């Protein structure tokens, strides 16, 4: 049964905003109570938060679909809807968030670090909030905006100061069990360690964490064994410790060849060239192991490696090793630049930035893209003519109609607002910026009546001009 998961694909969906309410106040002896529809509540966000008590992504492996709650709709009597509750998902320290293409979205390190994976939708305004001097009693309300949704990938990269790397059964688990309080599984067969193990070591005044990574074999960086799955767990480590088995029973292996193989796999994986390395010759409690350690020690030192001879079983040389690691880690921490508080960067919008774009596509369709136009379309109830007229007014005030005219759009041309997969397409009819005086009964807008064909409009216009010319000729003073 799976007990450790360090990579999952998560399907997240934020809550939808609640719809606004279109209501008119009704009370005895007060026939003109006015609009009193409340605004809908905001949808809940999906938030990832680092929790030190969480060590695996197992929970999301079994239930990868997560959704926040929706906002409640507004009600009459100026009662706003309740906001949706945020969905907070705890993740282990060192979790990296990627999109489907592998691009890093966030790197969560440190207790309490948060990332909003999906934003909740805005609540729709009720008709009380939409009332104005020209539109005193709107017969419509705005719809709640849908919450964002999508797929993200969570990858866990262990946050540790020291990484123990080596062949299977080299003694990594035994070593971490005697250096710290960790209790990994230990047995006399390869690949005993199937998941990374973490331990905390105290050496003098320095406290550091040490990670036992599953054994590596030739081709680990290409997917053989467990290497490709767990090599990511050494990326954050400050020191790499090669655990070399001096008492191996395999005739085709020796500590030097093991070291060369592990270094080649680390090189193929990439990104670890600058990490300091030390060599630990393990199992010197065995006579042949001690003799071999003394033979190869000069060659390892000639390569620039600090060499330590230890025995996890006899607990020999552990104190020297732990203090040497503490010294290296303390130097690494001191060399790190001091982290400065995140500076708030304000980037004002350019003076000539209209907030939207109008492009003519190959099929003759004019496409409008922009945050505001797309949001306004999502919040419009197209079954209500007055709401559609209100949308037309907003687009006109924003300058969309002017840009369409500049782009060459004419009455009857197709216009799409939004991306291709989720756009509203309509035949464009230029409107005059107007308010309540052009509205009929609540929920109606005369501008949205079926327009006359262009040929009839030209004929009527020419007839009106002829009538005006005749009237002028009859009453001219000379």
CSV table of N, CA and C in Angstrom, one decimal, residues 192-258:
chain,number,residue,atom,x,y,z
A,192,UNK,N,16.1,-1.3,0.3
A,192,UNK,CA,15.3,-1.3,1.6
A,192,UNK,C,14.6,0.0,1.7
A,193,UNK,N,15.3,1.1,1.4
A,193,UNK,CA,14.7,2.4,1.5
A,193,UNK,C,13.9,2.7,0.3
A,194,UNK,N,12.7,2.9,0.4
A,194,UNK,CA,11.8,3.2,-0.7
A,194,UNK,C,11.3,4.7,-0.7
A,195,UNK,N,11.5,5.4,0.4
A,195,UNK,CA,11.1,6.8,0.5
A,195,UNK,C,12.3,7.5,1.2
A,196,UNK,N,12.4,8.8,0.9
A,196,UNK,CA,13.4,9.6,1.6
A,196,UNK,C,13.1,9.7,3.1
A,197,UNK,N,14.2,9.5,4.0
A,197,UNK,CA,14.0,9.6,5.4
A,197,UNK,C,14.8,10.9,5.9
A,198,UNK,N,14.2,11.6,6.8
A,198,UNK,CA,14.8,12.8,7.4
A,198,UNK,C,15.1,12.6,8.8
A,199,UNK,N,16.3,13.1,9.3
A,199,UNK,CA,16.7,13.1,10.6
A,199,UNK,C,17.3,14.4,11.0
A,200,UNK,N,17.2,14.7,12.3
A,200,UNK,CA,17.8,16.0,12.8
A,200,UNK,C,19.0,15.6,13.7
A,201,UNK,N,20.1,16.3,13.4
A,201,UNK,CA,21.4,16.1,14.1
A,201,UNK,C,21.8,17.3,14.8
A,202,UNK,N,22.3,17.2,16.0
A,202,UNK,CA,22.8,18.3,16.8
A,202,UNK,C,24.3,18.0,17.1
A,203,UNK,N,25.1,19.0,16.6
A,203,UNK,CA,26.6,18.9,16.8
A,203,UNK,C,27.0,20.2,17.4
A,204,UNK,N,27.3,20.2,18.7
A,204,UNK,CA,27.6,21.4,19.4
A,204,UNK,C,26.4,22.4,19.3
A,205,UNK,N,26.7,23.6,18.8
A,205,UNK,CA,25.6,24.6,18.7
A,205,UNK,C,24.9,24.6,17.4
A,206,UNK,N,25.3,23.7,16.5
A,206,UNK,CA,24.7,23.6,15.2
A,206,UNK,C,23.7,22.5,15.1
A,207,UNK,N,22.5,22.8,14.6
A,207,UNK,CA,21.5,21.8,14.4
A,207,UNK,C,21.2,21.8,12.9
A,208,UNK,N,21.2,20.6,12.3
A,208,UNK,CA,21.0,20.5,10.9
A,208,UNK,C,20.2,19.2,10.6
A,209,UNK,N,19.6,19.1,9.4
A,209,UNK,CA,18.8,18.0,9.0
A,209,UNK,C,19.6,17.2,8.0
A,210,UNK,N,19.4,15.9,8.0
A,210,UNK,CA,20.1,15.0,7.1
A,210,UNK,C,19.0,14.1,6.4
A,211,UNK,N,19.2,13.9,5.1
A,211,UNK,CA,18.2,13.1,4.4
A,211,UNK,C,18.9,11.8,3.8
A,212,UNK,N,18.2,10.7,3.9
A,212,UNK,CA,18.6,9.4,3.4
A,212,UNK,C,17.8,9.2,2.1
A,213,UNK,N,18.5,9.3,1.0
A,213,UNK,CA,17.9,9.1,-0.3
A,213,UNK,C,18.0,7.7,-0.8
A,214,UNK,N,16.9,7.1,-1.4
A,214,UNK,CA,17.0,5.7,-1.9
A,214,UNK,C,18.2,5.5,-2.7
A,215,UNK,N,18.7,4.3,-2.7
A,215,UNK,CA,20.0,3.9,-3.4
A,215,UNK,C,19.9,4.2,-4.9
A,216,UNK,N,21.1,4.6,-5.4
A,216,UNK,CA,21.2,4.9,-6.9
A,216,UNK,C,22.0,3.7,-7.5
A,217,UNK,N,21.6,3.5,-8.8
A,217,UNK,CA,22.3,2.5,-9.6
A,217,UNK,C,22.6,3.1,-10.9
A,218,UNK,N,23.4,2.5,-11.8
A,218,UNK,CA,23.7,3.0,-13.1
A,218,UNK,C,22.4,3.2,-13.9
A,219,UNK,N,22.3,4.4,-14.5
A,219,UNK,CA,21.1,4.7,-15.3
A,219,UNK,C,20.0,5.3,-14.4
A,220,UNK,N,20.3,5.7,-13.2
A,220,UNK,CA,19.2,6.2,-12.3
A,220,UNK,C,18.7,7.5,-12.8
A,221,UNK,N,19.6,8.4,-13.4
A,221,UNK,CA,19.1,9.6,-14.0
A,221,UNK,C,18.2,9.5,-15.2
A,222,UNK,N,18.2,8.3,-15.8
A,222,UNK,CA,17.4,8.0,-16.9
A,222,UNK,C,16.1,7.2,-16.6
A,223,UNK,N,16.0,6.9,-15.3
A,223,UNK,CA,14.7,6.3,-14.9
A,223,UNK,C,14.9,4.9,-14.3
A,224,UNK,N,16.1,4.3,-14.3
A,224,UNK,CA,16.3,3.0,-13.7
A,224,UNK,C,16.3,3.0,-12.2
A,225,UNK,N,15.7,1.9,-11.6
A,225,UNK,CA,15.6,1.9,-10.2
A,225,UNK,C,14.7,2.9,-9.7
A,226,UNK,N,15.1,3.5,-8.5
A,226,UNK,CA,14.3,4.6,-7.9
A,226,UNK,C,15.0,5.9,-8.0
A,227,UNK,N,16.0,6.0,-8.8
A,227,UNK,CA,16.8,7.2,-8.8
A,227,UNK,C,16.1,8.4,-9.4
A,228,UNK,N,15.5,8.3,-10.6
A,228,UNK,CA,14.9,9.4,-11.2
A,228,UNK,C,13.7,10.0,-10.4
A,229,UNK,N,13.1,9.0,-9.6
A,229,UNK,CA,11.9,9.5,-8.8
A,229,UNK,C,12.3,10.3,-7.6
A,230,UNK,N,13.6,10.0,-7.1
A,230,UNK,CA,13.9,10.6,-5.8
A,230,UNK,C,15.2,11.5,-5.9
A,231,UNK,N,15.8,11.6,-7.1
A,231,UNK,CA,17.0,12.5,-7.2
A,231,UNK,C,16.6,13.9,-6.9
A,232,UNK,N,15.3,14.3,-7.1
A,232,UNK,CA,14.9,15.7,-6.9
A,232,UNK,C,15.1,16.0,-5.4
A,233,UNK,N,15.1,15.0,-4.5
A,233,UNK,CA,15.2,15.3,-3.1
A,233,UNK,C,16.6,15.7,-2.6
A,234,UNK,N,17.6,15.7,-3.5
A,234,UNK,CA,18.9,16.2,-3.1
A,234,UNK,C,19.2,17.6,-3.7
A,235,UNK,N,18.2,18.1,-4.4
A,235,UNK,CA,18.5,19.4,-5.0
A,235,UNK,C,18.6,20.6,-4.0
A,236,UNK,N,17.9,20.5,-2.9
A,236,UNK,CA,18.0,21.6,-1.9
A,236,UNK,C,19.1,21.4,-0.9
A,237,UNK,N,19.8,20.3,-0.9
A,237,UNK,CA,20.8,20.0,0.1
A,237,UNK,C,22.0,20.8,-0.1
A,238,UNK,N,22.6,21.2,1.1
A,238,UNK,CA,23.9,22.0,1.0
A,238,UNK,C,25.1,21.2,0.8
A,239,UNK,N,25.1,19.9,1.3
A,239,UNK,CA,26.3,19.0,1.3
A,239,UNK,C,25.8,17.7,0.8
A,240,UNK,N,26.6,17.1,-0.1
A,240,UNK,CA,26.4,15.7,-0.6
A,240,UNK,C,27.4,14.8,0.1
A,241,UNK,N,27.0,13.7,0.7
A,241,UNK,CA,27.8,12.8,1.4
A,241,UNK,C,27.8,11.5,0.7
A,242,UNK,N,28.9,11.0,0.1
A,242,UNK,CA,29.0,9.7,-0.6
A,242,UNK,C,29.2,8.7,0.5
A,243,UNK,N,28.3,7.7,0.6
A,243,UNK,CA,28.4,6.6,1.5
A,243,UNK,C,29.0,5.5,0.6
A,244,UNK,N,30.2,5.1,0.9
A,244,UNK,CA,30.9,4.0,0.1
A,244,UNK,C,31.0,2.8,0.9
A,245,UNK,N,30.6,1.7,0.4
A,245,UNK,CA,30.6,0.4,1.0
A,245,UNK,C,32.0,-0.3,0.9
A,246,UNK,N,32.7,-0.4,1.9
A,246,UNK,CA,34.0,-1.1,1.9
A,246,UNK,C,34.0,-2.6,2.1
A,247,UNK,N,32.8,-3.1,2.3
A,247,UNK,CA,32.7,-4.5,2.5
A,247,UNK,C,31.7,-5.2,1.6
A,248,UNK,N,31.6,-4.7,0.4
A,248,UNK,CA,30.6,-5.2,-0.6
A,248,UNK,C,31.0,-6.6,-1.0
A,249,UNK,N,30.0,-7.5,-1.2
A,249,UNK,CA,30.3,-8.8,-1.6
A,249,UNK,C,30.2,-9.0,-3.1
A,250,UNK,N,29.9,-8.0,-3.9
A,250,UNK,CA,29.9,-8.1,-5.3
A,250,UNK,C,31.3,-7.9,-5.9
A,251,UNK,N,31.6,-8.8,-6.7
A,251,UNK,CA,33.0,-8.8,-7.2
A,251,UNK,C,33.3,-7.7,-8.2
A,252,UNK,N,32.3,-7.2,-8.9
A,252,UNK,CA,32.5,-6.2,-9.9
A,252,UNK,C,32.3,-4.8,-9.3
A,253,UNK,N,32.3,-4.6,-8.0
A,253,UNK,CA,32.2,-3.3,-7.4
A,253,UNK,C,33.3,-3.1,-6.4
A,254,UNK,N,33.6,-1.8,-6.3
A,254,UNK,CA,34.6,-1.3,-5.3
A,254,UNK,C,34.2,0.1,-5.0
A,255,UNK,N,34.7,0.7,-3.9
A,255,UNK,CA,34.3,2.1,-3.5
A,255,UNK,C,34.6,3.1,-4.6
A,256,UNK,N,35.7,3.0,-5.3
A,256,UNK,CA,36.1,4.0,-6.3
A,256,UNK,C,35.1,4.0,-7.5
A,257,UNK,N,34.8,2.8,-8.0
A,257,UNK,CA,33.9,2.7,-9.1
A,257,UNK,C,32.5,3.1,-8.7
A,258,UNK,N,32.1,2.8,-7.4
A,258,UNK,CA,30.8,3.3,-6.9
A,258,UNK,C,30.7,4.8,-6.9
